[in-house]
Amino acid sequence: MRDKRAVTIFDVARASGVSYSTVSRVLNGFAFVKESTRQKVLNTAEKMGYVANLQARSLAGGKSQVIGLVIPNLDEGYVNSISSGIDEALTKANYDLMIYTNKYGKEAKYVNSIIHGPSDGLILLVPLIPSSYLDTLRHKHFPHVLIDQIDPSAQSSSINSSNFQGAYEATSYLISLGHRRIGFIGGIPEIHSAQERLKGYKQALSDHQLAWDESLIQTGNFQHQLAYENSQKLLNLSPPPSAIFASNDLSAFGAMEAIRERGLNIPEDISLIGFDDIPQASISYPKLSTVRQPLKEMGKLAVEMLLAQLEQKQSQPQQVILTTKLVIRDSCKGLI
Amino acid sequence: MRDKRAVTIFDVARASGVSYSTVSRVLNGFAFVKESTRQKVLNTAEKMGYVANLQARSLAGGKSQVIGLVIPNLDEGYVNSISSGIDEALTKANYDLMIYTNKYGKEAKYVNSIIHGPSDGLILLVPLIPSSYLDTLRHKHFPHVLIDQIDPSAQSSSINSSNFQGAYEATSYLISLGHRRIGFIGGIPEIHSAQERLKGYKQALSDHQLAWDESLIQTGNFQHQLAYENSQKLLNLSPPPSAIFASNDLSAFGAMEAIRERGLNIPEDISLIGFDDIPQASISYPKLSTVRQPLKEMGKLAVEMLLAQLEQKQSQPQQVILTTKLVIRDSCKGLI
DNA sequence: ATGAAAGCGCTAACAG
DNA sequence: CTGTTAGCGCTTTCAT
C-alpha cells in the first residue's frame, strides 16, 4: 500500500529545534517570528524535502490551495479555452485545480459535496445552473464566481462577455455587406448568452429598418448536429437567406456542412459568421469570421476575482462584462 | 468567512443512537453491521444531509475518492478526448478529478506535492515525463497508470494504442491508392508514439519495395504551425509528394492550410491522412481520413486499471495496447 | 517571539 | 456486532 511516512511539520520542528507551532507560523508567513528562526526553519524544511499535507491543513481550518471548477464537459472547445485560462492563472497563484463535470440538471445536493471537498472556492462555468445551487453557495458563504451566467439577484460575482453587443456587430457587419435576409441559428433558449445574442441580432435588424422574419430564426443548442439540421431548414426557405449568423462557432461549422452539401460555396454563395472564436475557427476552410470572446481572459479574471474573495480583499459581489470583438476572416462576402 | 459547521459523522451517530465508529462502518460499507442498525444510520444520514468530509477521511488513512490526472494542457483536442473518457469513468465510480497541468520539463519535486495532495492515485498523460518522476511514484508505491507512454522497465502499468500498426496501415492505404511519393510529418522525435508512427511508415514503404527518401520525412511537434511550415517544404520538393501522412490530425490541418495556399485541392491534387481522429477530423473540409485511436476507451481503461490497483485486485503492472483503426473519409484519392 | 494544547472529521485497531 | 480509543498532520487560541 501507499507509503504514509512523509516528512511532517513535526519532523521539521524537531530538526530545527523549535516547536511545531512555530514551524506552522513560518510556513504560513506569519509575522512575529524572529528572522533567524524563520531562516532556520525554512532551510531545514527545504533540506528535508518537506511538503505540506493539504488534507491536514484544510481540515485544521487553513486553506487547501485548491479551487474547484464546475463545467459541463471536458471536451467542448469553448469551455476548454476558458478552463485553460483559469488553469494558467491558478498555477501562477500556486493553486491546484479540481474539476467537477456537471451534466445538466444534476441535483443541488451535488454542490454540497463540493463544499465538503478540498476546494477553497469555486468557479462555475455551467449554463442553466439550478438556483438552489447558488442559494446553497451563498447561504454557506462559500466563495465563488460565475462565468457566462447572469445572477439575477446580483449577489454572486459574475463574468460575462458582451453578447448583445457582439451579436449586434456581427449582424450589422452582414447588413453593411448588403445582406438583407440573414438567417439566425440560436443557442439554448434558456441560456442568458443565447438570449442576448438573439436580441443583438434583432436589434441590429430593426436599427437598419429591416423587419425580422420569424422563419429566419432557428433555435438551437450550440451543437454541431442541430445547427446542421437547422441550416438545412434555412436553406430550404425561398428565397433562402444570403447570410447566416450562428450563435457559436460550433454551430457555424454545422451550417458549413449543410451549405456545402447543397453544393453552395462560402462566401461566394452565402456568407457565414460565428461567435466565440474557438481555435478551430482560424484553421477551418474557409477561415471563419466570428465574434471573439476573450475566453482566456475570462478564465483569468475569474481566478483573480475568486482569490480576491478568498483574501477578503473584495467583499462586494462584482458583475463584469468583457467586450467582444468582430474578427473578420474569409467566410463573409458583400452581396453584389 | 466560510461556514464550517456541517453535519458530521458524530451528529449522525448521536441522532441514530449509535457510536460514531458504527456510523463509519456503515458509511464505508463494512460487513458485520446489523441490518437494522445499518438502515437506521443510512436513513438519518440521508435525512440530515450528511456529506463525508474528504479531507478528514483521507487524513485518517481512508480513501479520498479523488484521483489526479497529469496532462500537458487543458486545450489540446487529443488530451481532452482522453480526459473526457477518464472523467466519465471516474464519475461512474464515484470519484472526483484533480487536474495537474504539467508544462514540459517541470522538476520531479512536483510529483511529491501531488502525492501529498488528496489523490488516491494518478493517471499520467504526459509525454516526455522525467524518469525521476516515475521513480518517485514507484518508490512510494503510489498507484498510477501511464497513458501514451512506454515504461522501459515495465514496472508501471501503461496504456498505448497501436501506433506502429496504425501508421503502417495508413501508409499502406496510401500506397494501395497508387501513391509512391508519400511525405511524412512527424511528431516530437523523443516521444514514443511519434517514433512508432515513423517506424510504421517506413516499414510499410519497404514492405512494398519503396525506398524511403529522407527528404520526404519532416520531423515536427504535433502542432499546427510547424506542420504547416513543414508541409511547405514538402510541397517545394520536385517532384512534390502526391500524398502526405501527418502524425496527428492537428498536423494534418496544418498541412491542409499549406496545400490550399498553393492553390492545390485535397484530395484531387494531393492526398492527406492524419492520426488520432479528434472530433474536428469529421467536420473539417474535406473530412479527414485518419487513423482512429480509441481515445475515450484509453481514458476509461486507465481508470479501470487504476481502480483495480487501488482495490488491490491487480498488483502486477500491466501493459496494454489498444488497436487503432483506419477511418476513410474524403481526404485521399487514388492516383490515376 | 514561541511553546502547549485543543481540536478539525474520520478511520482503524482493540476490546468487549 | 458495536463501542472506545488513538491518532492522521496541521492551524489556532491561550499562555508564557
XYZ file of C-alpha atoms (C1' of nucleotides) in Angstrom:
704
model
C 0.000 0.000 0.000
C 0.827 3.601 -0.343
C 3.602 4.775 1.949
C 2.304 7.105 4.556
C 5.521 8.117 6.220
C 6.466 11.513 4.958
C 8.262 14.426 6.498
C 5.806 16.260 8.681
C 5.825 19.627 10.272
C 6.744 17.781 13.416
C 9.923 16.372 11.964
C 10.926 19.761 10.715
C 10.276 21.195 14.163
C 12.498 18.710 15.876
C 15.239 19.041 13.325
C 15.318 22.772 13.705
C 14.862 22.765 17.451
C 11.631 24.691 17.714
C 8.056 23.752 18.443
C 5.849 22.744 15.608
C 3.570 25.668 16.035
C 6.498 27.864 15.200
C 7.109 25.882 12.084
C 3.494 26.335 11.178
C 3.822 30.062 11.664
C 6.847 30.284 9.466
C 5.278 28.192 6.762
C 2.193 30.340 6.753
C 4.149 33.530 6.514
C 3.100 34.786 9.910
C 4.571 37.892 11.393
C 6.188 37.812 14.814
C 8.796 35.195 14.121
C 12.406 36.039 14.689
C 14.182 36.298 11.392
C 16.874 33.847 12.419
C 14.303 31.246 13.448
C 12.418 31.775 10.269
C 15.510 31.158 8.172
C 16.495 28.116 10.148
C 13.095 26.549 9.773
C 12.849 27.395 6.113
C 16.225 25.861 5.475
C 15.650 22.608 7.266
C 12.218 22.292 5.709
C 13.758 22.710 2.307
C 16.564 20.330 3.142
C 14.229 17.649 4.410
C 12.011 17.939 1.383
C 9.013 18.906 3.430
C 5.726 19.171 1.586
C 2.606 20.335 3.340
C -0.229 17.889 3.671
C -3.178 19.667 2.187
C -5.795 17.486 3.789
C -4.485 18.180 7.218
C -4.125 21.830 6.558
C -7.574 22.143 5.208
C -9.060 20.038 7.993
C -7.461 22.225 10.571
C -9.148 25.203 9.073
C -6.434 26.554 6.840
C -6.524 26.886 3.099
C -6.132 23.902 0.882
C -4.826 25.831 -2.092
C -7.223 24.143 -4.402
C -10.105 25.658 -6.171
C -12.910 23.800 -7.867
C -14.199 24.344 -11.368
C -17.625 23.147 -12.404
C -18.064 22.642 -16.132
C -20.497 20.692 -18.262
C -17.882 18.708 -20.141
C -14.237 18.240 -20.655
C -14.357 18.215 -24.432
C -16.043 21.375 -25.511
C -13.831 23.859 -27.268
C -15.161 26.971 -25.693
C -15.129 25.590 -22.164
C -11.617 24.326 -22.593
C -10.277 27.677 -23.643
C -11.708 29.299 -20.569
C -10.534 26.455 -18.366
C -7.111 26.803 -19.775
C -7.063 30.455 -18.795
C -8.206 29.501 -15.329
C -5.547 26.877 -15.022
C -2.796 29.235 -16.012
C -3.841 31.860 -13.530
C -4.203 29.268 -10.829
C -0.783 27.834 -11.463
C 0.717 31.260 -11.157
C -1.038 31.785 -7.851
C 0.060 28.382 -6.649
C -3.320 26.768 -6.540
C -4.391 23.365 -7.714
C -7.459 22.613 -9.746
C -10.288 20.257 -9.044
C -12.658 19.608 -11.919
C -16.315 18.781 -11.488
C -18.203 17.948 -14.622
C -21.803 18.638 -14.048
C -24.181 17.150 -16.512
C -27.167 19.382 -16.951
C -29.718 19.234 -14.206
C -27.786 17.403 -11.552
C -29.369 17.936 -8.195
C -28.268 20.660 -5.897
C -27.152 18.137 -3.362
C -24.131 17.920 -5.556
C -22.854 21.319 -4.630
C -22.871 20.250 -1.039
C -20.368 17.559 -1.628
C -18.168 20.043 -3.437
C -18.283 22.318 -0.454
C -17.200 19.437 1.716
C -14.359 18.652 -0.626
C -10.982 20.282 -0.656
C -11.852 23.419 -2.577
C -11.295 26.825 -1.051
C -13.544 28.355 -3.643
C -15.498 27.563 -6.768
C -15.736 28.790 -10.308
C -18.964 27.889 -12.039
C -18.939 27.651 -15.778
C -22.281 25.974 -16.179
C -25.183 27.421 -18.011
C -28.567 26.567 -16.612
C -27.438 26.057 -13.100
C -30.319 25.465 -10.710
C -30.881 28.410 -8.443
C -30.895 26.146 -5.397
C -27.310 25.534 -6.277
C -26.438 29.181 -5.971
C -28.566 29.562 -2.900
C -26.551 26.914 -1.132
C -23.305 28.570 -2.089
C -24.451 31.924 -0.821
C -26.065 30.570 2.255
C -22.850 28.879 3.288
C -20.825 31.913 2.282
C -18.751 29.788 0.036
C -16.532 31.931 -2.217
C -17.494 31.541 -5.848
C -17.697 33.277 -9.174
C -19.920 32.655 -12.157
C -18.783 32.657 -15.733
C -21.142 33.182 -18.607
C -24.143 33.399 -16.371
C -26.127 36.236 -15.025
C -27.116 36.252 -11.419
C -30.472 37.990 -11.381
C -30.101 38.920 -7.742
C -26.594 40.275 -8.256
C -25.474 38.546 -5.112
C -22.789 36.498 -6.782
C -19.816 37.763 -8.722
C -20.019 37.010 -12.385
C -18.131 37.400 -15.608
C -19.741 37.680 -18.979
C -18.802 38.988 -22.349
C -20.780 41.496 -24.313
C -23.072 39.051 -26.020
C -25.626 41.569 -27.121
C -23.060 43.944 -28.495
C -21.150 41.194 -30.265
C -24.228 39.841 -31.957
C -25.269 43.339 -32.869
C -21.962 43.998 -34.544
C -21.885 40.713 -36.383
C -25.334 41.316 -37.760
C -24.572 44.920 -38.641
C -21.473 43.767 -40.441
C -23.535 41.396 -42.530
C -26.009 44.161 -43.246
C -23.243 46.518 -44.244
C -22.173 43.883 -46.727
C -25.547 44.222 -48.348
C -27.287 41.214 -46.838
C -30.954 41.608 -46.142
C -32.118 38.102 -45.460
C -29.942 36.877 -42.628
C -30.605 33.504 -41.054
C -30.057 33.091 -37.350
C -29.110 29.904 -35.573
C -29.696 30.260 -31.883
C -28.265 28.614 -28.813
C -30.167 27.059 -25.963
C -33.054 29.466 -25.438
C -32.916 29.289 -21.657
C -29.333 30.428 -21.535
C -28.682 34.067 -20.996
C -25.903 34.465 -23.523
C -28.056 32.834 -26.165
C -30.871 35.245 -25.407
C -28.582 38.234 -25.608
C -27.210 37.170 -28.937
C -30.675 36.823 -30.333
C -31.562 40.257 -29.013
C -28.464 41.730 -30.587
C -29.400 40.212 -33.910
C -32.924 41.566 -33.771
C -31.844 44.966 -32.634
C -29.352 45.322 -35.461
C -32.008 44.344 -37.924
C -34.539 46.818 -36.662
C -31.961 49.576 -36.317
C -31.390 49.162 -40.010
C -35.058 49.213 -40.805
C -35.174 45.541 -41.608
C -38.199 43.705 -40.425
C -37.170 40.424 -38.993
C -38.734 37.336 -40.279
C -39.515 34.553 -37.795
C -38.841 31.883 -40.358
C -35.248 33.046 -40.489
C -34.756 32.364 -36.806
C -33.933 28.852 -35.696
C -33.435 27.959 -32.081
C -30.603 25.553 -31.481
C -28.456 24.092 -28.758
C -24.959 25.309 -29.529
C -24.094 21.948 -31.058
C -22.897 20.957 -34.496
C -25.599 18.472 -35.323
C -28.657 20.563 -34.592
C -27.101 23.549 -36.304
C -26.573 21.371 -39.328
C -30.213 20.387 -39.363
C -31.442 23.884 -38.762
C -29.266 25.216 -41.531
C -30.932 22.822 -43.892
C -34.263 24.309 -42.956
C -32.895 27.767 -43.567
C -31.583 26.698 -46.947
C -34.962 25.296 -47.870
C -36.608 28.653 -47.495
C -37.469 30.529 -50.632
C -35.665 32.614 -51.053
C -33.003 31.240 -48.734
C -31.010 33.687 -46.657
C -27.914 35.132 -48.259
C -26.096 35.015 -44.937
C -26.257 33.075 -41.691
C -25.285 34.176 -38.235
C -24.650 31.203 -35.961
C -24.734 31.736 -32.202
C -21.460 29.948 -31.728
C -18.643 28.635 -33.875
C -19.578 25.022 -33.395
C -22.964 25.786 -34.863
C -21.305 27.689 -37.661
C -19.414 24.544 -38.574
C -22.672 22.653 -38.657
C -24.001 25.292 -41.015
C -20.891 24.978 -43.145
C -21.552 21.341 -43.652
C -25.179 21.877 -44.612
C -24.244 24.634 -47.030
C -21.612 22.507 -48.695
C -23.970 19.625 -49.120
C -26.119 21.875 -51.257
C -23.157 22.481 -53.477
C -23.041 26.087 -52.314
C -19.813 27.934 -51.674
C -18.863 30.084 -48.716
C -18.656 33.030 -49.006
C -19.497 33.280 -52.726
C -22.993 31.900 -52.476
C -23.689 32.502 -48.849
C -21.954 34.309 -46.028
C -21.457 32.799 -42.602
C -20.406 34.230 -39.296
C -19.983 32.612 -35.893
C -19.461 33.539 -32.285
C -16.698 32.608 -29.809
C -13.589 32.358 -31.927
C -12.513 28.954 -30.740
C -9.155 27.792 -32.129
C -10.779 25.827 -34.927
C -12.290 28.978 -36.336
C -8.941 30.106 -37.638
C -7.984 26.814 -39.224
C -11.225 25.835 -40.858
C -11.859 26.275 -44.534
C -12.802 28.869 -45.227
C -11.490 30.568 -42.148
C -14.444 31.607 -40.117
C -15.339 35.207 -39.468
C -16.666 35.392 -35.976
C -17.154 37.380 -32.804
C -14.298 36.800 -30.444
C -14.962 36.311 -26.784
C -11.858 36.853 -24.680
C -12.040 33.282 -23.434
C -8.732 33.011 -21.646
C -9.136 36.414 -20.071
C -12.492 35.418 -18.744
C -10.847 32.498 -17.008
C -8.012 34.579 -15.725
C -10.307 37.239 -14.400
C -12.490 34.663 -12.691
C -9.468 33.466 -10.786
C -8.490 36.949 -9.793
C -11.929 37.739 -8.525
C -12.135 34.495 -6.632
C -8.760 34.910 -4.997
C -9.709 38.432 -4.026
C -12.685 36.988 -2.227
C -10.537 34.409 -0.513
C -8.188 37.057 0.694
C -11.164 39.129 1.755
C -9.917 41.931 -0.357
C -13.206 42.105 -2.062
C -16.459 41.501 -0.329
C -18.974 43.085 -2.647
C -20.109 40.849 -5.459
C -18.987 42.231 -8.761
C -20.539 41.884 -12.200
C -18.103 42.344 -15.028
C -18.680 42.308 -18.735
C -15.771 41.851 -21.092
C -16.011 43.213 -24.585
C -16.171 41.022 -27.635
C -14.568 41.827 -30.927
C -15.509 41.203 -34.504
C -12.904 39.064 -36.253
C -13.149 39.222 -39.994
C -11.745 36.297 -41.895
C -12.893 34.587 -45.047
C -16.450 33.445 -44.601
C -18.363 36.591 -45.460
C -18.664 38.478 -48.665
C -20.523 41.502 -49.914
C -23.640 40.990 -51.952
C -23.173 42.281 -55.437
C -15.878 33.556 6.290
C -16.850 30.146 5.079
C -19.190 28.285 7.375
C -17.525 25.310 8.884
C -20.445 23.835 10.791
C -21.713 20.910 8.847
C -23.290 17.655 9.851
C -20.560 15.302 10.885
C -20.429 11.625 11.418
C -20.710 12.475 15.061
C -24.048 14.199 14.677
C -25.382 11.299 12.708
C -24.193 8.942 15.410
C -25.978 10.789 18.131
C -29.122 11.176 16.133
C -29.298 7.490 15.421
C -28.194 6.429 18.848
C -25.049 4.530 17.984
C -21.351 5.257 18.308
C -19.686 7.090 15.534
C -17.456 4.212 14.600
C -20.556 2.306 13.742
C -21.619 5.104 11.510
C -18.239 4.999 9.886
C -18.603 1.283 9.313
C -21.979 1.678 7.717
C -20.807 4.504 5.528
C -17.856 2.519 4.345
C -19.941 -0.490 3.527
C -18.357 -2.677 6.130
C -19.705 -6.119 6.832
C -20.727 -7.094 10.344
C -23.296 -4.422 10.954
C -26.772 -5.431 11.911
C -29.113 -4.735 9.068
C -31.475 -2.739 11.242
C -28.662 -0.531 12.524
C -27.384 -0.054 9.017
C -30.764 1.098 7.802
C -31.264 3.392 10.724
C -27.922 5.046 10.224
C -28.343 5.323 6.496
C -31.708 6.937 6.932
C -30.731 9.518 9.483
C -27.601 10.320 7.482
C -29.728 10.892 4.444
C -32.237 12.878 6.408
C -29.633 15.110 7.967
C -27.982 15.732 4.643
C -24.720 14.264 5.760
C -21.806 14.574 3.378
C -18.476 13.000 4.171
C -15.541 15.297 4.673
C -12.949 14.042 2.265
C -10.051 15.745 3.927
C -10.745 14.089 7.213
C -11.308 10.753 5.635
C -8.157 10.901 3.669
C -6.156 12.200 6.617
C -7.351 9.346 8.727
C -5.981 6.930 6.209
C -9.076 6.199 4.230
C -9.625 6.927 0.585
C -10.302 10.420 -0.580
C -12.183 9.317 -3.680
C -10.206 11.642 -5.836
C -7.732 10.721 -8.458
C -5.234 13.027 -10.080
C -4.638 13.478 -13.764
C -1.442 14.984 -15.080
C -1.697 16.471 -18.546
C 0.338 18.979 -20.506
C -2.540 21.324 -21.246
C -6.214 21.802 -20.945
C -6.796 22.819 -24.519
C -5.435 20.117 -26.705
C -8.010 18.121 -28.602
C -6.469 14.749 -28.190
C -5.798 15.151 -24.491
C -9.298 16.382 -23.903
C -10.896 13.398 -25.513
C -8.937 11.057 -23.313
C -9.611 13.195 -20.258
C -13.247 13.136 -21.040
C -13.187 9.347 -21.073
C -11.390 9.410 -17.764
C -13.885 11.771 -16.284
C -16.843 9.679 -17.326
C -15.402 6.522 -15.878
C -14.483 8.330 -12.696
C -17.925 9.785 -12.287
C -19.422 6.342 -12.627
C -17.089 5.024 -9.975
C -17.874 7.971 -7.745
C -14.500 9.579 -7.839
C -13.568 13.197 -8.249
C -10.917 14.552 -10.522
C -7.929 16.696 -9.748
C -6.130 18.156 -12.722
C -2.440 18.921 -12.783
C -1.151 20.604 -15.872
C 2.470 19.883 -16.195
C 4.381 22.001 -18.580
C 7.153 20.044 -20.156
C 10.169 19.525 -18.011
C 8.862 20.571 -14.623
C 11.031 19.232 -11.861
C 10.312 15.960 -10.187
C 9.749 17.677 -6.906
C 6.365 18.383 -8.365
C 5.197 14.829 -8.156
C 5.886 14.911 -4.463
C 3.372 17.592 -3.845
C 0.833 15.614 -5.816
C 1.440 12.623 -3.622
C 0.834 14.793 -0.609
C -2.350 16.080 -2.092
C -5.728 14.440 -1.940
C -5.293 11.960 -4.770
C -5.648 8.257 -4.131
C -3.964 7.531 -7.408
C -2.574 9.186 -10.507
C -3.039 8.965 -14.236
C -0.175 10.369 -16.236
C -0.897 11.583 -19.703
C 2.343 13.392 -20.258
C 4.809 12.553 -22.924
C 8.417 13.098 -22.011
C 7.985 12.661 -18.332
C 11.287 12.679 -16.456
C 12.176 9.236 -15.188
C 12.820 10.606 -11.717
C 9.160 11.335 -11.684
C 8.250 7.732 -12.215
C 10.916 6.605 -9.825
C 9.329 8.616 -7.060
C 5.924 7.191 -7.801
C 7.206 3.658 -7.714
C 9.385 4.180 -4.739
C 6.458 5.448 -2.719
C 4.224 2.722 -4.118
C 1.816 5.328 -5.278
C -0.833 3.797 -7.561
C -0.554 5.161 -11.059
C -1.023 4.379 -14.717
C 0.622 5.828 -17.774
C -1.162 6.750 -20.961
C 0.583 7.059 -24.254
C 3.955 6.361 -22.756
C 6.100 3.325 -22.600
C 7.750 2.385 -19.375
C 11.002 0.783 -20.436
C 11.295 -1.076 -17.175
C 7.724 -2.351 -17.359
C 7.261 -1.545 -13.719
C 4.351 0.796 -14.256
C 1.058 -0.006 -15.869
C 0.565 1.695 -19.175
C -1.904 2.112 -21.968
C -0.966 2.778 -25.533
C -2.569 2.371 -28.868
C -1.070 0.527 -31.779
C 0.897 3.395 -33.187
C 3.121 1.317 -35.384
C 0.282 -0.685 -36.810
C -1.865 2.363 -37.388
C 0.854 4.192 -39.247
C 1.605 1.089 -41.214
C -1.984 0.795 -42.324
C -2.324 4.449 -43.183
C 0.779 4.305 -45.317
C -0.237 1.046 -46.934
C -3.602 2.539 -47.743
C -1.927 5.430 -49.492
C 0.300 3.014 -51.378
C -2.676 0.912 -52.412
C -4.133 4.070 -53.854
C -1.147 4.275 -56.118
C 0.933 6.820 -54.254
C 4.658 6.366 -54.398
C 5.998 9.617 -53.057
C 4.455 9.989 -49.642
C 5.501 12.842 -47.414
C 5.692 12.273 -43.688
C 5.189 14.850 -40.986
C 6.466 13.565 -37.707
C 5.709 14.305 -34.101
C 8.156 15.130 -31.355
C 11.021 12.739 -32.055
C 11.616 11.923 -28.410
C 8.101 10.694 -27.899
C 7.491 7.030 -28.218
C 4.265 7.230 -30.168
C 5.905 9.554 -32.669
C 8.744 7.115 -33.117
C 6.400 4.219 -33.650
C 4.421 6.079 -36.255
C 7.561 6.867 -38.162
C 8.612 3.230 -37.984
C 5.230 2.120 -39.255
C 5.540 4.482 -42.169
C 8.978 3.257 -43.074
C 8.067 -0.372 -42.691
C 5.070 -0.036 -44.960
C 7.210 1.624 -47.552
C 9.877 -1.031 -47.500
C 7.348 -3.865 -47.392
C 6.065 -2.502 -50.659
C 9.509 -2.239 -52.131
C 9.560 1.501 -51.944
C 12.812 3.034 -50.935
C 12.162 5.816 -48.500
C 13.513 9.164 -49.231
C 14.847 11.232 -46.323
C 13.738 14.465 -47.905
C 10.170 13.275 -47.638
C 10.423 12.960 -43.880
C 9.906 16.030 -41.762
C 10.131 15.939 -38.014
C 7.538 18.043 -36.257
C 5.993 18.672 -32.891
C 2.402 17.591 -33.264
C 1.325 21.214 -33.659
C -0.492 23.032 -36.416
C 2.063 25.719 -37.069
C 5.148 23.592 -37.525
C 3.224 21.113 -39.641
C 2.172 23.998 -41.815
C 5.760 25.054 -42.297
C 6.987 21.552 -42.890
C 4.290 20.933 -45.424
C 5.526 23.906 -47.351
C 8.935 22.315 -47.501
C 7.405 19.108 -48.721
C 5.468 20.980 -51.381
C 8.639 22.672 -52.536
C 10.268 19.384 -53.393
C 10.422 18.412 -57.010
C 8.524 16.455 -57.618
C 6.397 17.099 -54.562
C 4.788 14.150 -52.825
C 1.403 13.079 -54.123
C 0.273 12.273 -50.598
C 1.116 13.311 -47.059
C 0.820 11.321 -43.884
C 0.699 13.586 -40.842
C 1.499 12.089 -37.445
C -1.577 13.594 -35.891
C -4.725 15.344 -37.027
C -3.627 18.721 -35.822
C -0.605 18.469 -38.067
C -2.833 17.319 -40.892
C -4.774 20.535 -40.557
C -1.549 22.448 -40.765
C -0.772 20.576 -43.943
C -4.230 21.344 -45.276
C -3.585 25.005 -44.920
C -0.243 24.831 -46.677
C -1.689 22.793 -49.500
C -4.540 25.202 -50.000
C -2.242 28.147 -50.104
C -0.596 26.588 -53.153
C -3.960 26.514 -54.821
C -3.928 22.732 -54.659
C -7.013 20.686 -53.906
C -7.425 17.830 -51.473
C -7.769 15.062 -52.497
C -7.671 15.791 -56.231
C -4.154 17.150 -56.314
C -2.778 15.662 -53.166
C -3.978 13.132 -50.629
C -3.754 13.679 -46.913
C -4.177 11.414 -43.944
C -3.887 12.071 -40.247
C -3.734 10.235 -36.961
C -5.950 10.403 -33.845
C -9.392 11.113 -35.184
C -10.134 14.043 -32.964
C -13.661 15.439 -33.307
C -12.562 18.114 -35.766
C -11.438 15.477 -38.219
C -15.001 14.629 -39.096
C -16.179 18.195 -39.529
C -13.287 19.655 -41.468
C -13.407 20.213 -45.170
C -12.677 17.901 -46.688
C -13.406 15.431 -43.957
C -10.128 13.992 -42.893
C -9.219 10.372 -43.399
C -7.219 9.325 -40.410
C -6.177 6.592 -38.035
C -8.512 6.452 -35.097
C -7.131 5.993 -31.651
C -9.777 4.841 -29.206
C -9.263 7.967 -27.134
C -12.176 7.685 -24.750
C -11.573 3.995 -24.223
C -7.990 4.701 -23.346
C -9.196 7.004 -20.632
C -11.782 4.587 -19.429
C -9.346 1.736 -19.315
C -6.834 3.824 -17.438
C -9.404 4.422 -14.746
C -10.266 0.755 -14.539
C -6.666 -0.242 -14.204
C -6.029 2.385 -11.599
C -9.053 1.453 -9.536
C -8.033 -2.179 -9.734
C -4.734 -1.167 -8.202
C -6.463 0.798 -5.504
C -8.613 -2.150 -4.617
C -5.534 -4.317 -4.727
C -7.220 -6.511 -7.235
C -4.311 -6.129 -9.507
C -0.780 -5.904 -8.297
C 1.222 -6.749 -11.371
C 1.881 -3.820 -13.661
C 0.138 -4.326 -16.937
C 0.999 -3.035 -20.372
C -1.933 -2.814 -22.701
C -2.083 -1.779 -26.320
C -5.384 -0.801 -27.861
C -5.852 -1.210 -31.568
C -6.243 1.704 -33.908
C -8.468 1.727 -36.909
C -8.222 3.297 -40.327
C -11.065 5.729 -40.902
C -11.565 6.567 -44.529
C -13.233 9.845 -45.268
C -12.683 12.349 -48.042
C -9.079 13.444 -47.999
C -7.434 10.671 -50.008
C -7.833 9.711 -53.601
C -6.333 7.144 -55.926
C -3.638 8.261 -58.307
C -4.830 7.894 -61.840
C 8.543 35.676 19.996
C 7.389 30.930 20.938
C 5.527 26.684 23.308
C 1.413 23.797 24.866
C -2.808 22.009 23.963
C -7.173 21.525 21.832
C -9.436 20.179 18.096
C -10.815 19.713 12.540
C -13.799 14.844 10.937
C -12.750 10.495 10.137
C -10.594 5.501 10.020
C -8.808 1.595 12.230
C -7.231 -1.373 15.503
C -8.609 -3.130 20.028
C -11.674 -4.616 23.213
C -15.676 -6.352 24.555
C -21.915 -6.837 16.066
C -20.596 -2.409 18.365
C -18.288 0.980 21.472
C -13.619 3.001 22.955
C -9.504 4.921 21.913
C -5.801 6.557 19.310
C -4.066 9.071 16.013
C -3.670 11.297 10.654
C -0.860 16.491 10.031
C -1.906 20.863 10.694
C -3.984 25.580 12.429
C -5.072 28.273 16.141
C -6.164 30.117 20.539
C -4.136 30.670 25.002
C -0.421 31.077 27.858
C 4.264 32.308 28.875
